[in-house]
CSV table of C-alpha atoms in Angstrom, one decimal:
chain,number,residue,atom,x,y,z
A,1152,MET,CA,11.3,61.7,29.1
A,1153,THR,CA,10.9,61.3,25.5
A,1154,ALA,CA,13.0,58.2,25.5
A,1155,GLY,CA,11.0,56.8,28.5
A,1156,PHE,CA,7.8,57.5,26.7
A,1157,THR,CA,9.1,55.9,23.5
A,1158,ARG,CA,10.2,52.9,25.5
A,1159,ARG,CA,6.9,52.6,27.2
A,1160,ALA,CA,5.1,53.1,23.9
A,1161,PHE,CA,7.3,50.4,22.4
A,1162,LEU,CA,6.6,48.0,25.3
A,1163,SER,CA,2.9,48.6,25.2
A,1164,LYS,CA,2.9,48.1,21.4
A,1165,THR,CA,4.8,44.9,21.9
A,1166,VAL,CA,2.4,43.6,24.5
A,1167,VAL,CA,-0.5,44.4,22.3
A,1168,ALA,CA,1.2,42.7,19.4
A,1169,ILE,CA,1.9,39.6,21.4
A,1170,ALA,CA,-1.7,39.5,22.7
A,1171,VAL,CA,-3.0,39.8,19.2
A,1172,THR,CA,-0.8,37.1,18.0
A,1173,VAL,CA,-1.8,34.8,20.9
A,1174,LEU,CA,-5.5,35.5,20.4
A,1175,SER,CA,-5.1,35.1,16.6
A,1176,SER,CA,-3.4,31.8,17.0
A,1177,ARG,CA,-6.0,30.6,19.5
A,1178,PHE,CA,-8.7,31.7,17.0
A,1179,LEU,CA,-7.0,30.0,14.2
A,1180,THR,CA,-6.6,26.8,16.3
A,1181,TYR,CA,-10.3,27.0,17.1
A,1182,THR,CA,-11.1,27.5,13.5
A,1183,GLU,CA,-8.9,24.6,12.5
A,1184,ASP,CA,-10.5,22.4,15.1
A,1185,ALA,CA,-13.9,23.3,13.8
A,1186,ARG,CA,-12.7,22.5,10.3
A,1187,ALA,CA,-11.3,19.2,11.5
A,1188,ALA,CA,-14.6,18.4,13.1
A,1189,GLY,CA,-16.3,19.0,9.7
A,1190,ASP,CA,-18.8,21.3,8.2
A,1191,THR,CA,-22.5,20.7,8.2
A,1192,HIS,CA,-24.5,20.6,5.0
A,1193,VAL,CA,-28.2,20.7,4.6
A,1194,ILE,CA,-30.2,18.9,1.9
A,1195,ASP,CA,-33.9,19.6,1.7
A,1196,ILE,CA,-36.3,17.0,0.4
A,1197,LYS,CA,-39.2,18.8,-1.2
A,1198,ALA,CA,-41.6,18.2,-4.0
A,1199,PHE,CA,-39.9,14.9,-4.6
A,1200,LYS,CA,-36.5,16.4,-5.2
A,1201,PHE,CA,-33.2,16.5,-3.2
A,1202,VAL,CA,-32.2,20.1,-3.0
A,1203,PRO,CA,-29.4,20.5,-3.9
A,1204,ASP,CA,-29.1,17.4,-6.0
A,1205,THR,CA,-25.3,17.7,-6.2
A,1206,LEU,CA,-23.3,18.6,-3.1
A,1207,LYS,CA,-19.5,19.0,-2.6
A,1208,VAL,CA,-18.3,17.7,0.8
A,1209,ARG,CA,-15.1,16.7,2.6
A,1210,VAL,CA,-14.4,13.6,4.7
A,1211,GLY,CA,-15.6,14.4,8.2
A,1212,ASP,CA,-18.4,16.8,7.1
A,1213,THR,CA,-21.9,16.1,8.2
A,1214,ILE,CA,-24.9,16.0,5.8
A,1215,THR,CA,-28.4,16.5,7.2
A,1216,TRP,CA,-31.4,15.6,5.1
A,1217,THR,CA,-34.8,17.1,6.1
A,1218,ASN,CA,-38.0,15.9,4.5
A,1219,HIS,CA,-40.6,18.7,3.9
A,1220,ASP,CA,-43.0,16.5,1.8
A,1221,ILE,CA,-46.2,15.0,3.1
A,1222,VAL,CA,-45.0,11.5,2.2
A,1223,PRO,CA,-42.0,9.7,3.7
A,1224,HIS,CA,-38.7,9.5,1.9
A,1225,THR,CA,-35.2,8.1,2.4
A,1226,ALA,CA,-31.7,9.0,1.2
A,1227,THR,CA,-30.1,5.6,0.3
A,1228,ALA,CA,-26.8,4.9,-1.3
A,1229,ASP,CA,-27.2,3.2,-4.7
A,1230,ASP,CA,-25.1,0.3,-3.3
A,1231,LYS,CA,-27.2,0.4,-0.1
A,1232,SER,CA,-24.0,1.0,2.0
A,1233,TRP,CA,-25.6,3.9,3.8
A,1234,ASP,CA,-29.2,4.9,4.4
A,1235,THR,CA,-30.9,7.6,6.4
A,1236,GLY,CA,-33.9,5.4,7.2
A,1237,THR,CA,-37.4,6.5,6.7
A,1238,LEU,CA,-37.9,10.2,7.1
A,1239,LYS,CA,-41.5,11.3,7.7
A,1240,ARG,CA,-42.7,14.9,7.2
A,1241,ASN,CA,-40.4,17.3,9.0
A,1242,GLU,CA,-38.1,14.6,10.2
A,1243,ARG,CA,-34.3,14.8,9.6
A,1244,ALA,CA,-31.3,12.5,9.7
A,1245,SER,CA,-27.6,13.2,9.5
A,1246,LEU,CA,-24.6,11.2,8.3
A,1247,THR,CA,-20.9,11.9,8.6
A,1248,VAL,CA,-19.0,11.7,5.3
A,1249,THR,CA,-16.4,8.9,5.2
A,1250,ALA,CA,-13.6,8.2,2.8
A,1251,GLY,CA,-14.9,6.1,-0.1
A,1252,MET,CA,-18.5,6.8,0.7
A,1253,ALA,CA,-20.8,5.8,-2.1
A,1254,PRO,CA,-21.6,9.1,-3.8
A,1255,ARG,CA,-24.9,8.4,-5.7
A,1256,TYR,CA,-28.1,8.0,-3.8
A,1257,TYR,CA,-31.9,7.8,-4.2
A,1258,CYS,CA,-35.1,7.5,-2.3
A,1259,ARG,CA,-36.0,3.8,-1.7
A,1260,PHE,CA,-39.7,4.6,-1.9
A,1261,HIS,CA,-39.5,6.8,-5.1
A,1262,PRO,CA,-36.6,5.5,-7.1
A,1263,GLN,CA,-36.9,8.3,-9.7
A,1264,MET,CA,-35.6,10.7,-7.0
A,1265,ARG,CA,-31.9,10.8,-7.4
A,1266,ALA,CA,-28.9,12.9,-6.3
A,1267,GLN,CA,-25.2,12.7,-5.5
A,1268,ILE,CA,-22.4,14.0,-3.3
A,1269,GLU,CA,-19.0,14.8,-4.5
A,1270,ILE,CA,-16.1,14.2,-2.0
A,1271,VAL,CA,-13.4,16.8,-2.6
A,1272,GLY,CA,-9.9,17.4,-1.0
A,1273,GLY,CA,-8.1,15.2,1.4
A,1274,ASP,CA,-5.6,13.9,-1.1
B,1087,MET,CA,-45.2,-2.5,-24.3
B,1088,LYS,CA,-45.7,1.2,-24.8
B,1089,ILE,CA,-48.8,0.3,-26.8
B,1090,LYS,CA,-50.0,-1.9,-23.9
B,1091,ALA,CA,-49.4,0.9,-21.4
B,1092,LEU,CA,-51.2,3.3,-23.7
B,1093,VAL,CA,-54.1,0.9,-24.1
B,1094,ALA,CA,-54.3,0.6,-20.3
B,1095,ALA,CA,-54.1,4.4,-20.0
B,1096,LEU,CA,-56.8,4.8,-22.5
B,1097,THR,CA,-58.9,2.1,-20.8
B,1098,ALA,CA,-58.6,3.9,-17.4
B,1099,SER,CA,-59.3,7.2,-19.1
B,1100,ALA,CA,-62.3,5.6,-20.8
B,1101,VAL,CA,-63.5,4.3,-17.4
B,1102,LEU,CA,-63.2,7.8,-16.0
B,1103,THR,CA,-64.6,9.3,-19.2
B,1104,LEU,CA,-67.6,6.9,-18.9
B,1105,GLY,CA,-68.2,8.1,-15.4
B,1106,LEU,CA,-67.9,11.7,-16.6
B,1107,ALA,CA,-70.2,11.0,-19.6
B,1108,GLN,CA,-72.8,9.4,-17.3
B,1109,ALA,CA,-72.5,12.4,-15.1
B,1110,LYS,CA,-72.9,14.8,-18.0
B,1111,MET,CA,-76.2,13.2,-18.9
B,1112,LYS,CA,-77.3,14.3,-15.5
B,1113,THR,CA,-75.6,17.7,-16.2
B,1114,GLN,CA,-72.8,16.9,-13.7
B,1115,SER,CA,-69.2,17.8,-14.3
B,1116,PRO,CA,-66.1,17.5,-12.1
B,1117,ALA,CA,-65.5,21.2,-12.7
B,1118,GLU,CA,-68.8,21.9,-10.9
B,1119,LEU,CA,-67.8,20.1,-7.7
B,1120,ASN,CA,-67.3,22.2,-4.6
B,1121,ASP,CA,-64.3,21.9,-2.3
B,1122,LEU,CA,-65.9,19.4,0.0
B,1123,GLU,CA,-67.0,17.2,-2.9
B,1124,ILE,CA,-63.5,17.4,-4.4
B,1125,ALA,CA,-62.0,16.4,-1.1
B,1126,HIS,CA,-64.3,13.4,-1.0
B,1127,VAL,CA,-63.3,12.4,-4.6
B,1128,ALA,CA,-59.6,12.7,-3.6
B,1129,TYR,CA,-60.1,10.6,-0.5
B,1130,VAL,CA,-62.0,7.9,-2.4
B,1131,ALA,CA,-59.3,7.9,-5.2
B,1132,ASP,CA,-56.6,7.5,-2.6
B,1133,SER,CA,-58.5,4.7,-0.8
B,1134,ILE,CA,-59.0,2.9,-4.1
B,1135,ASP,CA,-55.3,2.9,-4.9
B,1136,ILE,CA,-54.6,1.6,-1.4
B,1137,ARG,CA,-57.1,-1.2,-2.1
B,1138,TYR,CA,-55.3,-2.0,-5.4
B,1139,ALA,CA,-52.0,-2.1,-3.5
B,1140,HIS,CA,-53.3,-4.5,-0.8
B,1141,LEU,CA,-54.5,-6.8,-3.6
B,1142,ALA,CA,-51.0,-6.6,-5.2
B,1143,LEU,CA,-49.4,-7.5,-1.9
B,1144,ALA,CA,-51.7,-10.5,-1.5
B,1145,LEU,CA,-51.4,-11.8,-5.1
B,1146,SER,CA,-48.0,-10.7,-6.5
B,1147,GLU,CA,-44.7,-12.4,-5.8
B,1148,ASN,CA,-42.7,-9.8,-7.6
B,1149,PRO,CA,-40.5,-7.7,-5.3
B,1150,ALA,CA,-40.7,-4.6,-7.5
B,1151,VAL,CA,-44.5,-4.8,-7.5
B,1152,HIS,CA,-44.4,-5.3,-3.7
B,1153,GLU,CA,-42.2,-2.2,-3.3
B,1154,PHE,CA,-44.5,-0.1,-5.4
B,1155,ALA,CA,-47.6,-1.3,-3.6
B,1156,GLU,CA,-46.1,-0.5,-0.2
B,1157,THR,CA,-45.2,3.0,-1.5
B,1158,MET,CA,-48.8,3.5,-2.7
B,1159,ILE,CA,-50.1,2.5,0.7
B,1160,ARG,CA,-47.6,4.6,2.6
B,1161,ASP,CA,-48.1,7.7,0.4
B,1162,HIS,CA,-51.8,7.7,-0.1
B,1163,THR,CA,-52.3,7.0,3.6
B,1164,ALA,CA,-50.1,10.1,4.4
B,1165,VAL,CA,-52.1,12.2,1.9
B,1166,ASN,CA,-55.4,11.1,3.3
B,1167,ASP,CA,-54.2,11.7,6.9
B,1168,GLN,CA,-53.3,15.3,5.8
B,1169,ALA,CA,-56.6,15.8,4.1
B,1170,LEU,CA,-58.6,14.6,7.2
B,1171,ALA,CA,-56.5,16.8,9.4
B,1172,LEU,CA,-57.2,19.8,7.2
B,1173,LEU,CA,-60.9,19.1,7.1
B,1174,LYS,CA,-60.9,18.7,10.9
B,1175,LYS,CA,-59.1,22.1,11.2
B,1176,LEU,CA,-61.7,23.7,8.9
B,1177,GLY,CA,-64.5,22.0,10.7
B,1178,ALA,CA,-65.8,20.5,7.5
B,1179,GLN,CA,-66.9,17.1,6.3
B,1180,PRO,CA,-66.1,15.7,2.8
B,1181,ARG,CA,-69.3,15.3,0.8
B,1182,ASP,CA,-70.2,12.2,-1.3
B,1183,ASN,CA,-71.0,12.9,-4.9
B,1184,PHE,CA,-71.5,11.4,-8.4
B,1185,LEU,CA,-67.8,11.1,-9.2
B,1186,SER,CA,-66.8,9.4,-5.9
B,1187,GLN,CA,-69.6,6.9,-6.5
B,1188,SER,CA,-68.5,6.3,-10.2
B,1189,LEU,CA,-64.9,5.8,-9.1
B,1190,GLN,CA,-65.9,3.3,-6.4
B,1191,GLN,CA,-68.1,1.3,-8.9
B,1192,ASN,CA,-65.3,1.2,-11.5
B,1193,ALA,CA,-62.8,0.1,-8.8
B,1194,LYS,CA,-65.0,-2.7,-7.8
B,1195,THR,CA,-65.2,-4.0,-11.4
B,1196,LEU,CA,-61.4,-3.8,-11.8
B,1197,ILE,CA,-60.7,-5.5,-8.4
B,1198,ASP,CA,-63.0,-8.3,-9.4
B,1199,GLU,CA,-61.1,-8.6,-12.7
B,1200,MET,CA,-57.6,-8.5,-11.2
B,1201,SER,CA,-58.5,-10.9,-8.4
B,1202,ASP,CA,-58.8,-13.7,-11.1
B,1203,LEU,CA,-55.2,-13.1,-12.4
B,1204,ARG,CA,-52.0,-14.7,-11.1
B,1205,GLY,CA,-48.3,-14.4,-11.7
B,1206,THR,CA,-47.0,-12.2,-14.5
B,1207,ALA,CA,-50.5,-11.6,-15.8
B,1208,PHE,CA,-51.5,-10.0,-12.5
B,1209,ASP,CA,-48.3,-8.0,-12.2
B,1210,LYS,CA,-48.6,-6.5,-15.7
B,1211,ARG,CA,-52.3,-5.7,-15.3
B,1212,TYR,CA,-51.6,-4.1,-11.9
B,1213,ALA,CA,-48.7,-2.1,-13.2
B,1214,GLU,CA,-50.6,-1.0,-16.4
B,1215,ASN,CA,-53.6,0.0,-14.3
B,1216,GLU,CA,-51.5,2.0,-11.9
B,1217,LEU,CA,-50.0,3.9,-14.8
B,1218,ALA,CA,-53.3,4.5,-16.4
B,1219,TYR,CA,-55.0,5.3,-13.1
B,1220,HIS,CA,-52.4,8.0,-12.2
B,1221,ILE,CA,-52.5,9.5,-15.7
B,1222,ALA,CA,-56.3,9.8,-15.4
B,1223,VAL,CA,-56.3,11.1,-11.8
B,1224,ASN,CA,-53.6,13.6,-12.7
B,1225,ASP,CA,-55.6,14.9,-15.6
B,1226,LEU,CA,-58.6,15.3,-13.3
B,1227,VAL,CA,-56.7,17.1,-10.5
B,1228,ASP,CA,-54.7,19.4,-12.9
B,1229,ASN,CA,-57.5,20.3,-15.2
B,1230,SER,CA,-60.7,20.1,-13.2
B,1231,PHE,CA,-59.9,20.4,-9.5
B,1232,LEU,CA,-57.0,22.8,-9.1
B,1233,PRO,CA,-58.5,25.5,-11.3
B,1234,ASN,CA,-61.8,25.4,-9.3
B,1235,ILE,CA,-60.8,24.8,-5.6
B,1236,GLU,CA,-61.7,28.0,-3.7
B,1237,ASN,CA,-60.1,27.4,-0.2
B,1238,ALA,CA,-56.4,28.3,-0.2
B,1239,GLU,CA,-55.4,25.5,2.2
B,1240,VAL,CA,-57.3,22.9,0.3
B,1241,HIS,CA,-55.7,24.2,-2.9
B,1242,ALA,CA,-52.2,24.0,-1.3
B,1243,LEU,CA,-52.9,20.4,-0.3
B,1244,PHE,CA,-54.0,19.4,-3.8
B,1245,THR,CA,-51.0,21.2,-5.3
B,1246,ALA,CA,-48.8,19.0,-3.1
B,1247,GLY,CA,-50.9,16.0,-3.9
B,1248,SER,CA,-50.5,16.6,-7.6
B,1249,LYS,CA,-46.7,16.5,-7.3
B,1250,ILE,CA,-47.0,13.2,-5.4
B,1251,PHE,CA,-49.4,11.6,-8.0
B,1252,HIS,CA,-47.2,12.7,-10.9
B,1253,ALA,CA,-44.2,11.1,-9.1
B,1254,HIS,CA,-46.3,7.9,-8.8
B,1255,GLU,CA,-47.1,8.1,-12.5
B,1256,LYS,CA,-43.4,8.1,-13.3
B,1257,HIS,CA,-42.7,5.3,-10.8
B,1258,ALA,CA,-45.6,3.3,-12.4
B,1259,ALA,CA,-44.1,3.9,-15.9
B,1260,MET,CA,-40.8,2.5,-14.6
B,1261,MET,CA,-42.6,-0.6,-13.2
B,1262,VAL,CA,-44.4,-1.2,-16.5
B,1263,LYS,CA,-41.1,-0.9,-18.4
B,1264,GLN,CA,-39.5,-3.3,-15.9
B,1265,LEU,CA,-42.2,-5.9,-16.4
B,1266,LYS,CA,-41.8,-5.9,-20.2
């Protein structure tokens, strides 16, 4: 009786353990898929500043710029290799980080507005 | 060049000061304007800079001057649109006043002067005036308007406007330096 109980307890513990392992692995797989798809970072444009003005990102991440100012702005790579286009008030634009992406950028309309991204990991 | 920019700034300040001096003779001061009069001055000041910008687009062949002028048109139009939307929301009309009239008269004189210039002479005059104009307007907004505006929404709009005009001042300073 005791042995049967112990066996059943062992079996049920084993089933639970397997279930937990399977679920955990699925969760981890899901998390890794999400990681592979990339994180999303938000940069606010307000009072003629990019906030934050320095941002660490990974290849595959997405950066979204939102303009909160009355006047239009852009986020444009120093070498012009990427550009959000004109962002009017409350408009936003997103770009996916690629390997070798030019890190420094500015606003084409207000060249004193400057910021940068820092690509980390992946090597 | 710094001296030239300073001279231009002082000239524009003198133009505004002259307007203020004339106003004071009639016991008028920018600090005494009410919100609707201040809104009118701001609208006129924006419109004047848009007119300068259109002149620059017509007469200048310098890409940096064109970019700056296009930014002035884009930004001042956006500010004026916001101002008109706010006034509409408040059910109010901007009110003409001595300072708006003085600014318009001074602008007419300056546009006549700049219209006779070409090439580098125009570019430098335009750039120096933009720097001087924004320095003078920023002084007016920061020291006479913002401390006296009563309506909270109008005050918020002018606070945002001040940041824009200070950014323009820095941009104009860059352009003046570039044209040395």
